[in-house]
Coordinates of C-alpha atoms in Angstrom, one line a residue:
Chain A
X232 CA 18.6 26.1 13.1
X233 CA 19.6 24.7 16.4
X234 CA 21.5 27.8 17.4
X235 CA 18.4 30.0 17.3
X236 CA 17.5 31.6 20.6
X237 CA 14.2 30.8 22.4
X238 CA 13.4 34.5 22.7
X239 CA 12.5 34.5 19.0
X240 CA 9.2 32.9 19.9
X241 CA 8.9 33.2 23.7
X242 CA 9.7 36.0 26.1
X243 CA 8.6 36.2 29.8
X244 CA 8.7 39.8 31.1
X245 CA 7.3 41.8 34.0
X246 CA 4.1 42.6 32.1
X247 CA 3.5 38.9 31.1
X248 CA 4.4 36.4 28.5
X249 CA 5.0 37.7 25.0
X250 CA 5.0 35.2 22.1
X251 CA 6.4 36.0 18.7
X252 CA 7.4 34.5 15.4
X253 CA 6.0 31.4 13.9
X254 CA 4.1 29.2 16.3
X255 CA 4.0 26.4 13.8
X256 CA 5.2 22.8 13.8
X257 CA 8.2 23.8 11.7
X258 CA 8.8 27.1 13.4
X259 CA 8.9 25.6 16.9
X260 CA 10.7 22.4 16.0
X261 CA 14.2 23.8 16.8
X262 CA 13.1 25.3 20.2
X263 CA 10.8 22.6 21.3
X264 CA 12.7 21.1 24.3
X265 CA 13.6 24.5 25.8
X266 CA 10.1 25.8 25.0
X267 CA 8.4 23.0 26.8
X268 CA 10.4 23.7 29.9
X269 CA 9.7 27.4 29.6
X270 CA 6.0 26.9 29.2
X271 CA 5.9 24.5 32.1
X272 CA 7.3 27.2 34.5
X273 CA 4.8 30.0 33.5
X274 CA 2.6 31.1 36.3
X275 CA -1.1 30.2 36.1
X276 CA -2.5 33.7 36.0
X277 CA 0.1 35.3 33.8
X278 CA -0.8 37.7 31.0
X279 CA -0.4 36.4 27.5
X280 CA 0.2 38.4 24.4
X281 CA 0.1 36.8 21.0
X282 CA 0.2 40.1 19.1
X283 CA 3.6 39.4 17.6
X284 CA 2.9 35.9 16.5
X285 CA 3.1 35.8 12.7
X286 CA 1.6 32.4 12.0
X287 CA 0.0 29.8 14.2
X288 CA -1.0 26.2 13.4
X289 CA -2.8 23.6 15.4
X290 CA 0.4 22.3 16.9
X291 CA 1.4 25.7 18.3
X292 CA -2.2 26.2 19.5
X293 CA -2.1 22.8 21.2
X294 CA 1.2 23.6 23.0
X295 CA -0.4 26.8 24.3
X296 CA -3.6 25.2 25.3
X297 CA -1.7 22.6 27.3
X298 CA 0.4 25.3 28.9
X299 CA -2.7 27.1 29.9
X300 CA -4.0 24.0 31.7
X301 CA -6.8 23.4 29.1
X302 CA -8.6 26.7 29.9
X303 CA -8.5 30.3 28.6
X304 CA -6.1 32.5 30.5
X305 CA -7.5 35.5 32.4
X306 CA -5.7 38.0 30.4
X307 CA -5.1 37.2 26.7
X308 CA -4.2 39.4 23.8
X309 CA -4.9 37.6 20.6
X310 CA -6.7 38.3 17.3
X311 CA -9.8 36.6 16.1
X312 CA -8.0 34.1 13.8
X313 CA -5.7 33.0 16.7
X314 CA -8.6 32.6 19.0
X315 CA -10.4 30.5 16.4
X316 CA -7.5 28.1 16.0
X317 CA -7.1 27.7 19.8
X318 CA -10.9 27.4 20.1
X319 CA -10.7 24.4 17.8
X320 CA -8.3 22.8 20.1
X321 CA -10.6 23.5 23.0
X322 CA -13.5 21.8 21.2
X323 CA -11.5 18.8 20.1
X324 CA -11.4 17.7 23.8
X325 CA -15.0 16.8 23.4
X326 CA -14.1 14.5 20.5
X327 CA -11.4 12.5 22.1
X328 CA -10.3 9.4 20.3
X329 CA -11.9 6.2 21.5
X330 CA -9.4 3.9 23.1
X331 CA -9.3 0.3 21.8
X332 CA -11.2 -2.1 23.9
X333 CA -9.0 -3.7 26.6
X334 CA -8.8 -7.4 26.7
X335 CA -10.9 -8.8 29.6
X336 CA -9.8 -11.8 31.7
X337 CA -11.8 -14.2 29.6
X338 CA -9.9 -13.3 26.5
X339 CA -7.9 -16.5 26.5
X340 CA -11.1 -18.5 26.2
X341 CA -12.5 -16.2 23.6
X342 CA -9.2 -16.4 21.6
X343 CA -9.3 -20.2 21.8
X344 CA -12.9 -20.2 20.7
X345 CA -12.2 -17.8 17.8
X346 CA -9.3 -19.9 16.7
X347 CA -11.3 -23.1 16.7
X348 CA -14.2 -21.4 14.8
X349 CA -11.7 -20.0 12.3
X350 CA -10.3 -23.5 11.8
X351 CA -13.8 -24.9 11.4
X352 CA -14.5 -22.1 8.9
X353 CA -11.4 -23.0 6.9
X354 CA -12.3 -26.6 6.9
X355 CA -15.8 -25.9 5.7
X356 CA -14.5 -23.5 3.1
X357 CA -12.0 -26.1 1.9
X358 CA -14.6 -28.8 1.6
X359 CA -16.9 -26.3 -0.2
X360 CA -14.1 -25.5 -2.7
X361 CA -13.5 -29.2 -3.2
X362 CA -17.2 -29.8 -3.8
X363 CA -17.3 -26.8 -6.2
X364 CA -14.4 -28.4 -8.1
X365 CA -16.2 -31.8 -8.4
X366 CA -19.3 -30.0 -9.7
X367 CA -17.2 -28.1 -12.2
X368 CA -15.7 -31.4 -13.4
X369 CA -19.2 -32.8 -13.8
X370 CA -20.1 -29.8 -15.8
X371 CA -17.1 -30.2 -18.0
X372 CA -17.9 -33.8 -18.7
X373 CA -21.2 -32.6 -20.3
X374 CA -19.7 -29.5 -21.9
X375 CA -16.3 -30.5 -23.2
X376 CA -16.0 -27.1 -25.0
X377 CA -15.9 -25.3 -21.6
X378 CA -12.5 -26.9 -20.7
X379 CA -10.2 -23.9 -19.9
X380 CA -7.4 -25.5 -21.9
X381 CA -5.5 -22.2 -22.4
X382 CA -5.4 -21.5 -18.7
X383 CA -4.4 -25.0 -17.9
X384 CA -1.5 -25.0 -20.4
X385 CA -0.3 -21.5 -19.2
X386 CA -0.4 -22.8 -15.6
X387 CA 1.4 -26.0 -16.6
X388 CA 4.2 -23.9 -18.0
X389 CA 4.4 -21.7 -15.0
X390 CA 4.3 -24.3 -12.3
X391 CA 6.0 -27.1 -14.2
X392 CA 8.5 -26.0 -16.8
X393 CA 9.6 -22.9 -14.9
X394 CA 10.2 -24.9 -11.7
X395 CA 12.6 -27.4 -13.4
X396 CA 15.9 -25.5 -12.9
X397 CA 15.5 -24.8 -9.2
X398 CA 14.1 -28.3 -8.4
X399 CA 17.0 -29.8 -10.4
X400 CA 19.6 -27.8 -8.4
X401 CA 18.0 -28.7 -5.0
X402 CA 17.6 -32.3 -6.0
X403 CA 21.2 -32.7 -7.1
X404 CA 22.6 -31.1 -4.0
X405 CA 20.3 -33.2 -1.7
X406 CA 21.4 -36.3 -3.6
X407 CA 25.1 -35.5 -3.2
X408 CA 24.7 -34.7 0.6
X409 CA 22.6 -37.8 1.3
X410 CA 24.9 -40.1 -0.6
X411 CA 28.0 -38.6 1.0
X412 CA 26.7 -39.0 4.6
X413 CA 25.5 -42.5 3.9
X414 CA 28.8 -43.5 2.2
X415 CA 30.7 -42.5 5.3
X416 CA 28.6 -44.8 7.4
X417 CA 28.4 -47.7 5.0
X418 CA 32.2 -47.7 4.5
X419 CA 32.8 -48.5 8.1
X420 CA 30.6 -51.6 7.7
X421 CA 32.1 -52.5 4.4
X422 CA 28.5 -52.4 2.9
X423 CA 29.4 -50.1 0.1
X424 CA 27.0 -51.7 -2.4
X425 CA 24.0 -50.8 -0.3
X426 CA 24.3 -47.2 -1.2
X427 CA 22.2 -48.0 -4.2
X428 CA 19.4 -49.3 -1.9
X429 CA 19.5 -46.3 0.4
X430 CA 19.5 -43.8 -2.4
X431 CA 16.9 -45.6 -4.5
X432 CA 14.4 -46.3 -1.8
X433 CA 14.9 -43.0 0.0
X434 CA 14.7 -40.7 -3.0
X435 CA 12.2 -42.4 -5.2
X436 CA 9.7 -43.3 -2.6
X437 CA 10.0 -40.6 0.0
X438 CA 12.4 -37.7 -0.5
X439 CA 11.6 -36.9 -4.1
X440 CA 7.9 -36.3 -3.7
X441 CA 8.2 -34.5 -0.4
X442 CA 11.1 -32.3 -1.5
X443 CA 9.4 -31.2 -4.7
X444 CA 6.2 -30.6 -2.7
X445 CA 8.0 -28.2 -0.3
X446 CA 9.6 -26.4 -3.2
X447 CA 6.4 -26.1 -5.1
X448 CA 4.4 -25.0 -2.1
X449 CA 6.9 -22.3 -1.5
X450 CA 7.2 -21.3 -5.2
X451 CA 3.9 -21.9 -6.9
X452 CA 1.5 -22.2 -3.9
X453 CA 2.5 -18.8 -2.6
X454 CA 2.3 -17.3 -6.1
X455 CA -1.3 -18.7 -6.6
X456 CA -2.4 -17.3 -3.3
X457 CA -0.9 -13.9 -3.9
X458 CA -2.4 -13.8 -7.4
X459 CA -5.9 -14.7 -6.4
X460 CA -5.5 -12.3 -3.4
X461 CA -4.5 -9.4 -5.5
X462 CA -7.3 -10.2 -7.9
X463 CA -9.7 -9.9 -5.0
X464 CA -8.2 -6.6 -3.9
X465 CA -8.5 -5.1 -7.4
X466 CA -12.0 -6.5 -7.8
X467 CA -11.0 -8.6 -10.8
X468 CA -12.8 -11.6 -9.3
X469 CA -15.9 -9.6 -8.9
X470 CA -15.6 -8.5 -12.5
X471 CA -15.4 -12.1 -13.6
X472 CA -18.5 -13.0 -11.5
X473 CA -20.4 -10.0 -13.0
X474 CA -19.7 -11.4 -16.4
X475 CA -21.2 -14.7 -15.4
X476 CA -17.8 -16.5 -15.5
X477 CA -17.3 -19.1 -12.8
X478 CA -14.3 -18.2 -10.8
X479 CA -13.8 -21.8 -9.7
X480 CA -13.9 -23.0 -13.3
X481 CA -11.6 -20.3 -14.7
X482 CA -9.2 -19.6 -11.9
X483 CA -9.2 -22.6 -9.5
X484 CA -9.7 -25.5 -11.8
X485 CA -6.8 -24.7 -14.2
X486 CA -4.4 -24.3 -11.3
X487 CA -5.4 -27.5 -9.6
X488 CA -5.4 -29.5 -12.8
X489 CA -2.1 -28.1 -14.0
X490 CA -0.3 -28.7 -10.7
X491 CA -1.8 -32.2 -10.4
X492 CA -0.4 -33.0 -13.9
X493 CA 2.9 -31.2 -13.4
X494 CA 3.9 -32.5 -10.0
X495 CA 4.4 -36.2 -11.0
X496 CA 6.6 -35.0 -13.8
X497 CA 8.5 -32.7 -11.5
X498 CA 8.9 -35.6 -9.0
X499 CA 10.3 -37.8 -11.8
X500 CA 12.7 -35.1 -12.9
X501 CA 13.9 -34.2 -9.5
X502 CA 14.2 -37.8 -8.3
X503 CA 16.3 -38.6 -11.4
X504 CA 18.6 -35.7 -10.8
X505 CA 18.9 -36.5 -7.1
X506 CA 19.8 -40.0 -8.0
X507 CA 22.4 -38.7 -10.4
X508 CA 23.8 -36.4 -7.7
X509 CA 23.9 -39.4 -5.3
X510 CA 25.8 -41.5 -7.8
X511 CA 28.3 -38.7 -8.4
X512 CA 29.0 -38.6 -4.7
X513 CA 29.1 -42.5 -4.4
X514 CA 31.5 -42.6 -7.3
X515 CA 33.9 -40.1 -5.6
X516 CA 33.6 -41.6 -2.2
X517 CA 33.1 -45.4 -2.8
X518 CA 34.2 -45.7 -6.4
X519 CA 30.9 -47.1 -7.6
X520 CA 30.6 -47.0 -11.4
X521 CA 27.6 -45.7 -13.3
X522 CA 27.0 -49.1 -14.9
X523 CA 26.9 -50.9 -11.6
X524 CA 24.6 -48.2 -10.1
X525 CA 22.1 -48.4 -12.9
X526 CA 22.1 -52.2 -12.9
X527 CA 21.7 -52.5 -9.2
X528 CA 18.9 -49.9 -9.0
X529 CA 16.0 -52.0 -10.4
X530 CA 16.9 -54.9 -8.1
X531 CA 17.1 -52.8 -5.0
X532 CA 14.0 -50.7 -5.7
X533 CA 10.9 -52.6 -7.0
X534 CA 9.1 -50.5 -9.6
X535 CA 6.0 -50.2 -7.4
X536 CA 8.0 -47.5 -5.5
X537 CA 8.2 -45.4 -8.6
X538 CA 4.4 -45.6 -8.9
X539 CA 3.9 -44.7 -5.3
X540 CA 6.3 -41.7 -5.7
X541 CA 4.4 -40.5 -8.8
X542 CA 1.0 -41.0 -7.1
X543 CA 2.2 -39.0 -4.1
X544 CA 3.3 -36.3 -6.5
X545 CA -0.1 -36.0 -8.1
X546 CA -1.9 -36.0 -4.7
X547 CA 0.4 -33.5 -3.2
X548 CA 0.2 -31.2 -6.3
X549 CA -3.6 -31.4 -6.1
X550 CA -3.6 -30.5 -2.4
X551 CA -1.1 -27.7 -2.7
X552 CA -3.0 -26.0 -5.5
X553 CA -6.3 -26.5 -3.6
X554 CA -4.9 -25.1 -0.4
X555 CA -3.4 -22.1 -2.2
X556 CA -6.6 -21.3 -4.0
X557 CA -8.6 -21.7 -0.8
X558 CA -6.4 -19.1 1.0
X559 CA -6.2 -16.8 -2.1
X560 CA -10.0 -16.5 -2.3
X561 CA -10.3 -15.6 1.4
X562 CA -7.9 -12.6 1.2
X563 CA -9.5 -9.4 2.4
X564 CA -8.8 -6.3 0.4
X565 CA -5.9 -5.0 2.4
X566 CA -2.1 -5.7 2.5
X567 CA -2.1 -7.2 5.9
X568 CA -4.6 -9.9 4.9
X569 CA -2.6 -10.6 1.8
X570 CA 0.6 -11.3 3.7
X571 CA -1.1 -13.4 6.4
X572 CA -3.0 -15.5 3.9
X573 CA 0.1 -16.1 1.7
X574 CA 2.1 -17.2 4.7
X575 CA -0.8 -19.4 5.9
X576 CA -1.2 -20.9 2.5
X577 CA 2.5 -22.1 2.4
X578 CA 2.5 -23.3 5.9
X579 CA -0.8 -25.1 5.5
X580 CA 0.2 -26.7 2.2
X581 CA 3.5 -28.1 3.6
X582 CA 1.7 -29.3 6.8
X583 CA -1.0 -31.0 4.7
X584 CA 1.6 -32.6 2.5
X585 CA 3.5 -34.1 5.4
X586 CA 0.3 -35.3 7.0
X587 CA -0.8 -37.0 3.8
X588 CA 2.6 -38.4 3.3
X589 CA 2.3 -40.1 6.7
X590 CA -1.0 -41.5 5.6
X591 CA 0.6 -42.8 2.4
X592 CA 3.4 -44.4 4.4
X593 CA 0.8 -46.4 6.4
X594 CA -1.4 -47.2 3.5
X595 CA 1.4 -48.5 1.3
X596 CA 3.5 -50.2 4.1
X597 CA 3.2 -53.6 2.4
X598 CA 3.7 -52.5 -1.2
X599 CA 7.0 -52.3 -3.0
X600 CA 9.4 -53.2 -0.1
X601 CA 12.0 -55.8 -1.0
X602 CA 12.4 -58.9 1.2
Chain B
X283 CA -25.1 28.7 -9.9
X284 CA -21.6 29.7 -10.5
X285 CA -19.7 30.6 -7.3
X286 CA -17.4 33.6 -7.5
X287 CA -13.8 32.8 -8.0
X288 CA -11.7 33.6 -5.0
X289 CA -10.4 37.0 -5.8
X290 CA -6.8 36.7 -5.0
X291 CA -4.5 37.4 -7.9
X292 CA -0.9 36.5 -7.0
X293 CA 1.3 39.5 -6.8
X294 CA 4.1 39.3 -9.3
X295 CA 6.8 39.9 -6.8
X296 CA 6.1 37.0 -4.5
X297 CA 8.3 33.9 -4.5
X298 CA 7.3 30.9 -6.5
X299 CA 6.5 27.9 -4.3
X300 CA 6.7 25.6 -7.2
X301 CA 8.7 26.4 -10.3
X302 CA 8.9 23.9 -13.2
X303 CA 11.2 24.9 -16.1
X304 CA 11.6 23.1 -19.4
X305 CA 10.2 19.9 -18.2
X306 CA 10.5 16.9 -20.6
X307 CA 8.9 13.6 -19.7
X308 CA 8.9 10.5 -21.8
X309 CA 7.4 7.1 -21.3
X310 CA 9.3 4.9 -23.7
X311 CA 8.6 6.6 -27.1
X312 CA 5.6 8.5 -25.8
X313 CA 6.5 12.1 -25.0
X314 CA 4.2 13.5 -22.3
X315 CA 5.7 16.9 -21.6
X316 CA 7.9 18.8 -23.9
X317 CA 9.5 22.0 -22.6
X318 CA 6.8 22.6 -20.0
X319 CA 7.0 25.7 -17.7
X320 CA 4.9 26.5 -14.7
X321 CA 5.3 28.8 -11.7
X322 CA 3.0 28.6 -8.7
X323 CA 3.1 31.4 -6.2
X324 CA 2.5 31.3 -2.5
X325 CA -1.1 31.5 -1.5
X326 CA -2.5 30.4 -4.9
X327 CA -4.9 27.6 -5.4
X328 CA -4.0 26.4 -8.9
X329 CA -6.2 23.9 -10.7
X330 CA -4.3 21.8 -13.2
X331 CA -6.6 20.7 -16.0
X332 CA -6.0 18.7 -19.1
X333 CA -7.3 15.7 -21.0
X334 CA -7.0 12.2 -19.8
X335 CA -3.4 11.0 -20.2
X336 CA -2.1 14.5 -20.7
X337 CA 0.3 13.9 -17.8
X338 CA -1.3 15.9 -15.0
X339 CA -0.7 13.3 -12.3
X340 CA 2.8 12.8 -13.7
X341 CA 3.5 16.5 -13.2
X342 CA 2.3 16.3 -9.7
X343 CA 4.6 13.3 -9.1
X344 CA 7.5 15.4 -10.4
X345 CA 6.8 18.0 -7.8
X346 CA 6.6 15.5 -5.0
X347 CA 9.8 13.9 -6.3
X348 CA 8.4 10.5 -6.9
X349 CA 9.5 10.7 -10.6
X350 CA 12.1 12.7 -12.3
X351 CA 11.6 14.5 -15.6
X352 CA 13.9 13.4 -18.4
X353 CA 15.0 17.1 -18.7
X354 CA 14.2 20.4 -17.0
X355 CA 14.3 21.6 -13.5
X356 CA 11.8 21.3 -10.6
X357 CA 12.1 23.8 -7.8
X358 CA 10.1 23.7 -4.6
X359 CA 10.1 26.5 -2.0
X360 CA 12.8 28.2 -4.1
X361 CA 15.3 25.3 -4.1
X362 CA 15.9 22.5 -6.5
X363 CA 14.1 19.4 -5.5
X364 CA 17.3 17.4 -5.1
X365 CA 19.4 20.2 -3.5
X366 CA 21.0 19.7 -0.1
X367 CA 21.6 16.7 2.0
X368 CA 19.2 14.0 3.0
X369 CA 18.0 16.0 6.1
X370 CA 17.2 19.1 4.0
X371 CA 15.4 17.1 1.4
X372 CA 13.4 15.4 4.1
X373 CA 12.6 18.8 5.7
X374 CA 11.5 20.1 2.3
X375 CA 9.4 17.0 1.8
X376 CA 7.6 17.6 5.1
X377 CA 6.6 21.0 4.0
X378 CA 4.2 19.5 1.4
X379 CA 1.2 17.3 2.0
X380 CA -0.1 15.0 -0.7
X381 CA -3.6 13.6 -1.2
X382 CA -3.3 10.7 -3.7
X383 CA -6.1 9.9 -6.1
X384 CA -7.2 6.8 -4.3
X385 CA -6.2 7.9 -0.8
X386 CA -3.3 5.6 -0.4
X387 CA -4.1 4.9 3.2
X388 CA -1.9 2.3 4.9
X389 CA -4.2 -0.6 5.0
X390 CA -2.5 -2.2 8.0
X391 CA -3.2 0.9 10.1
X392 CA -6.4 2.1 11.6
X393 CA -7.7 5.6 10.7
X394 CA -6.1 7.2 13.7
X395 CA -2.8 5.4 13.2
X396 CA -2.8 6.6 9.6
X397 CA -3.1 10.2 10.6
X398 CA -0.7 9.8 13.5
X399 CA 1.9 8.2 11.4
X400 CA 3.6 11.3 10.0
X401 CA 3.4 13.0 13.4
X402 CA 5.0 10.0 15.0
X403 CA 7.7 9.9 12.4
X404 CA 8.6 13.5 13.3
X405 CA 9.5 12.2 16.8
X406 CA 9.0 15.5 18.8
X407 CA 5.5 15.0 20.2
X408 CA 4.2 13.0 23.1
X409 CA 1.4 10.4 22.6
X410 CA -1.2 12.7 24.2
X411 CA -0.3 15.5 21.8
X412 CA -0.5 13.2 18.8
X413 CA -3.8 11.8 19.9
X414 CA -5.1 15.4 20.4
X415 CA -3.9 16.5 17.0
X416 CA -5.3 13.4 15.3
X417 CA -8.7 14.1 16.9
X418 CA -8.5 17.6 15.7
X419 CA -7.6 16.6 12.1
X420 CA -10.5 14.1 12.1
X421 CA -12.8 16.8 13.3
X422 CA -11.4 19.2 10.6
X423 CA -12.4 16.8 7.9
X424 CA -15.8 16.1 9.5
X425 CA -15.1 12.6 10.6
X426 CA -16.5 11.3 13.9
X427 CA -14.0 10.4 16.5
X428 CA -15.7 7.0 16.7
X429 CA -14.4 6.2 13.2
X430 CA -10.8 6.5 14.4
X431 CA -10.5 2.8 15.1
X432 CA -11.8 1.7 11.8
X433 CA -9.5 0.1 9.2
X434 CA -9.2 1.6 5.7
X435 CA -10.9 -1.5 4.3
X436 CA -14.0 -0.6 6.3
X437 CA -14.3 2.9 5.0
X438 CA -16.4 4.2 2.1
X439 CA -14.7 6.0 -0.8
X440 CA -15.6 9.5 0.6
X441 CA -14.3 8.6 4.0
X442 CA -11.0 7.4 2.6
X443 CA -10.6 10.7 0.8
X444 CA -11.2 12.7 4.0
X445 CA -8.9 10.5 6.1
X446 CA -6.2 10.9 3.4
X447 CA -6.7 14.6 3.5
X448 CA -6.4 14.6 7.3
X449 CA -3.2 12.7 6.9
X450 CA -1.9 15.1 4.3
X451 CA -2.6 18.0 6.7
X452 CA -1.1 16.3 9.7
X453 CA 2.3 18.0 9.3
X454 CA 0.7 21.4 8.7
X455 CA 2.1 21.6 5.2
X456 CA 2.6 24.9 3.3
X457 CA 2.0 23.3 0.0
X458 CA -0.9 20.9 -0.5
X459 CA -1.0 18.7 -3.6
X460 CA -4.4 17.2 -4.4
X461 CA -4.9 14.6 -7.1
X462 CA -8.6 14.5 -8.0
X463 CA -9.7 15.5 -4.5
X464 CA -13.5 15.4 -5.1
X465 CA -13.6 12.5 -7.6
X466 CA -15.9 9.8 -6.1
X467 CA -17.6 12.2 -3.6
X468 CA -21.2 13.0 -3.6
X469 CA -22.0 16.7 -4.3
X470 CA -22.7 17.4 -0.7
X471 CA -19.4 16.0 0.5
X472 CA -17.7 17.5 -2.4
X473 CA -19.0 21.0 -1.5
X474 CA -17.9 20.6 2.1
X475 CA -14.5 19.3 1.0
X476 CA -14.1 22.5 -1.1
X477 CA -15.2 24.7 1.9
X478 CA -12.7 22.9 4.0
X479 CA -9.8 23.5 1.7
X480 CA -10.8 27.1 1.2
X481 CA -11.0 27.6 5.0
X482 CA -7.6 26.0 5.4
X483 CA -6.2 28.2 2.6
X484 CA -7.5 31.3 4.4
X485 CA -6.3 30.3 7.8
X486 CA -3.0 28.8 7.1
X487 CA -2.1 30.6 3.9
X488 CA -1.7 27.3 2.1
X489 CA -0.6 27.0 -1.5
X490 CA -2.7 24.4 -3.2
X491 CA -2.2 22.6 -6.5
X492 CA -5.1 20.4 -7.5
X493 CA -5.6 18.1 -10.4
X494 CA -9.3 17.9 -11.2
X495 CA -11.9 17.2 -13.9
X496 CA -14.7 18.5 -11.8
X497 CA -15.8 21.9 -13.1
X498 CA -17.7 22.8 -9.9
X499 CA -14.6 22.1 -7.8
X500 CA -12.5 24.1 -10.1
X501 CA -14.9 27.1 -10.2
X502 CA -15.3 27.3 -6.5
X503 CA -11.8 26.7 -5.4
X504 CA -9.2 27.7 -7.9
X505 CA -7.6 31.2 -7.9
X506 CA -6.0 30.3 -11.2
X507 CA -6.2 27.6 -13.8
X508 CA -3.3 26.0 -15.5
X509 CA -4.2 24.3 -18.8
X510 CA -2.1 21.4 -19.8
X511 CA -2.4 20.6 -23.5
X512 CA -0.1 19.9 -26.4
X513 CA 2.5 18.7 -23.9
X514 CA 2.9 22.0 -22.2
X515 CA 1.1 24.6 -20.1
X516 CA -0.8 26.6 -22.8
X517 CA -2.3 29.0 -20.3
X518 CA -2.0 29.9 -16.6
X519 CA -4.5 32.6 -15.7
X520 CA -7.7 33.2 -13.7
X521 CA -10.8 31.2 -14.6
X522 CA -12.4 34.1 -16.4
X523 CA -9.4 34.7 -18.5
X524 CA -9.1 31.0 -19.2
X525 CA -12.8 30.9 -20.3
X526 CA -12.1 33.7 -22.8
X527 CA -9.2 31.8 -24.3
X528 CA -9.5 30.6 -27.8
X529 CA -8.1 27.1 -27.7
X530 CA -9.8 23.9 -28.8
X531 CA -9.1 22.0 -25.6
X532 CA -10.3 24.9 -23.4
X533 CA -13.5 25.2 -25.5
X534 CA -14.2 21.5 -25.1
X535 CA -13.3 21.2 -21.4
X536 CA -15.1 24.3 -20.2
X537 CA -18.1 24.0 -22.5
X538 CA -20.5 23.0 -19.7
X539 CA -19.3 25.8 -17.5
X540 CA -19.5 28.4 -20.2
X541 CA -23.0 27.3 -21.0
X542 CA -24.1 27.5 -17.4
X543 CA -22.5 30.9 -16.9
X544 CA -24.2 32.4 -19.9
X545 CA -27.5 30.8 -18.9
X546 CA -27.3 32.2 -15.4
X547 CA -26.2 35.6 -16.8
X548 CA -29.2 35.5 -19.1
X549 CA -31.5 34.6 -16.3
X550 CA -30.1 37.4 -14.2
X551 CA -30.6 39.9 -17.0
X552 CA -34.2 38.8 -17.8

C-alpha cells in the first residue's frame, strides 16, 4: 500500500491538474501526506480535470474543496455526480457545527453556586426519601400483608450472607496486624496483658463497625446504586410505577431493612474474627493463651461496648442503604451518569458513616469505658 | 401505493461482498441456523426477512464479526472474516458501517463527538476536516447543526437512528449493515430515511444489507429479498419473485403487501 506512487491519483502537467483513481477515504489513505503537500503547492488558477476519477466520496471532495480555497476553480472538468458531491461540501459551510459555549470569567462563581445548589438538591432528595420510607412504614403497620418479605430476605442473603467470607478475611488480617504492631510497643513497656484491652476496645467499639461499613459501602452500596441506576436506564422503574407499585416500598425499603438487619450481624461476625486474628498474633508474639484472652476480655471491655458496636452497625447499615438508593434513583439514562452516581454513592456513604461515627463517639463518651 | 422495486438485478459475474457458507449457529440446545448459505453481491440492497427469533440479527452479527458461527465460513469482500493480521482485519472492519437496532450511540459523547469518533480513530484528518465532515454527515441525515452538541440521552428515537446512521456512514463504508433501520420512525421520517439510503446507494455504489419487518421499507428499498426460515435462507430473489413463492412463511409475511398490490392493480384496471 505505502509503496504506491502519488501519480495514481494526482498528476500536475502543463495543461493543468489531472486527478485519477479513487478519491475516497480508503483510496487516498496511503498517499495522504504527500497529497496534502502536492495540493498545497497547486496554483490558484490552475485547470482541474476530474475525468479519470473513478470514485469520489465526501472526504475526497473535502480535500479538493480545501485545495481550491473554498471556491470553484475557474476551469473544471467534472461530471454531474462529482459536482454534486463537491456541491454538498460547499453547502455544508453554511451549517458549521456550533462551538461549545466558552466559560466566562464569572464561571467560578457559577460553578460554586451550581455545586451548592446540587448539594442542597441532594439533601432535599435524601430527606424526601427518608420521609417516603417513614410513610411506607406507616402504611405497612396498617397493611401487614404488604410487607415485601421476599425482597427483604433476598437482600438479606445478598448483603449479609454473601459478604461473610470477605469481611472475615479482612477482619482477620486487620486483627493480626493491629495485634502485632501493638504487641511490639507493649513488650517494650512490659505491659503484655494490656493487649486484650487494646484489641477488645478498639475492635468491638470502633474498628469492627467502621471496617464493615467501609466494606459494605464498597460491596453492597455500589451494587444497590448500580442496580437501581440500570433499572432507571432500562425503564424498569417506570414500568413498576405504571403498574401502581410503589418503588420505594418494593425497591428501597427491602434494601434498607435488609442492610439494617444484616449489618449488626456482620459487625458481630467480623469483630469476632478480628479478635481471633488478634489473639493468634498475640499468642505468637507475646505467648498469651486463648484461655487467658477469653477470661480477660469481659473484664477489659464492659458489655456496653458490644451494644454500642451493634447499634453503630445498624445505623451505618441504614445510612449506607439509604444513600445508595438515593443516588441510584437519581441516575440519568446514560453510562456517564451511572458511573458518577455509583462513585458518588460509595464516597458519600463512607463519608456519612465516618461523620456519624464521630457523633457516636461524642454521644457515648461516658458509656462503657472502664475506670 | 407500491413503489417500484429498484431495477438492478445483480450480474452473476460480480464478486460477492458477503458470502456465508454452511453457517451453523447454536444457542445452547437451540439451533438457529443450520447449513445456511447466502451471497450478497456488490451494489445490491438485500432485505433479510424472517420471523422473530429466526436469527436475522445474529446473522448480521456474524458478518460484522461480533459472533462466530459454530460451523461454516463467513467471507467479506472476498476474504475470510478472520484472515490476515490485525491491521488487515481492522481495515476490513472499516469498510463496513453498522447501524444497530437501538442506535448504540456512545452516551458519554455528544452527537458531534459520536460521529467524529471513527474519523478521529483513523488519525489522518485535522480537526477542521473532521468538523467539516461531521457537519456534512449531519446534514446528510437531515439533522440541524444546532443538534450537534446534544447528548444522546436528549434525542428522540428517530434522531438517535439518524445520528447512528451518520456515524455508520462516517468512514464512507462500502458495505452498510442496517438492523431495523426504520423501526420506531414515523412514516414521514421513515420515507426520508429510505430516500437517503437509496441516494447513498446510487452515489457511492454502497452494498446494503438490512434486517426489517417493515414491508414499506422493504418494497421501496430492496433490490432483492432473502427469506430466512426453517434455519436457512429459503429464497434469495427479487421482491416480485419472492411474492410469487409458495412458502407458508412468505405467504404470512407478505400477505399485507400482496393484498395491497392486487388492490392497486385492480384499481388501476378498473
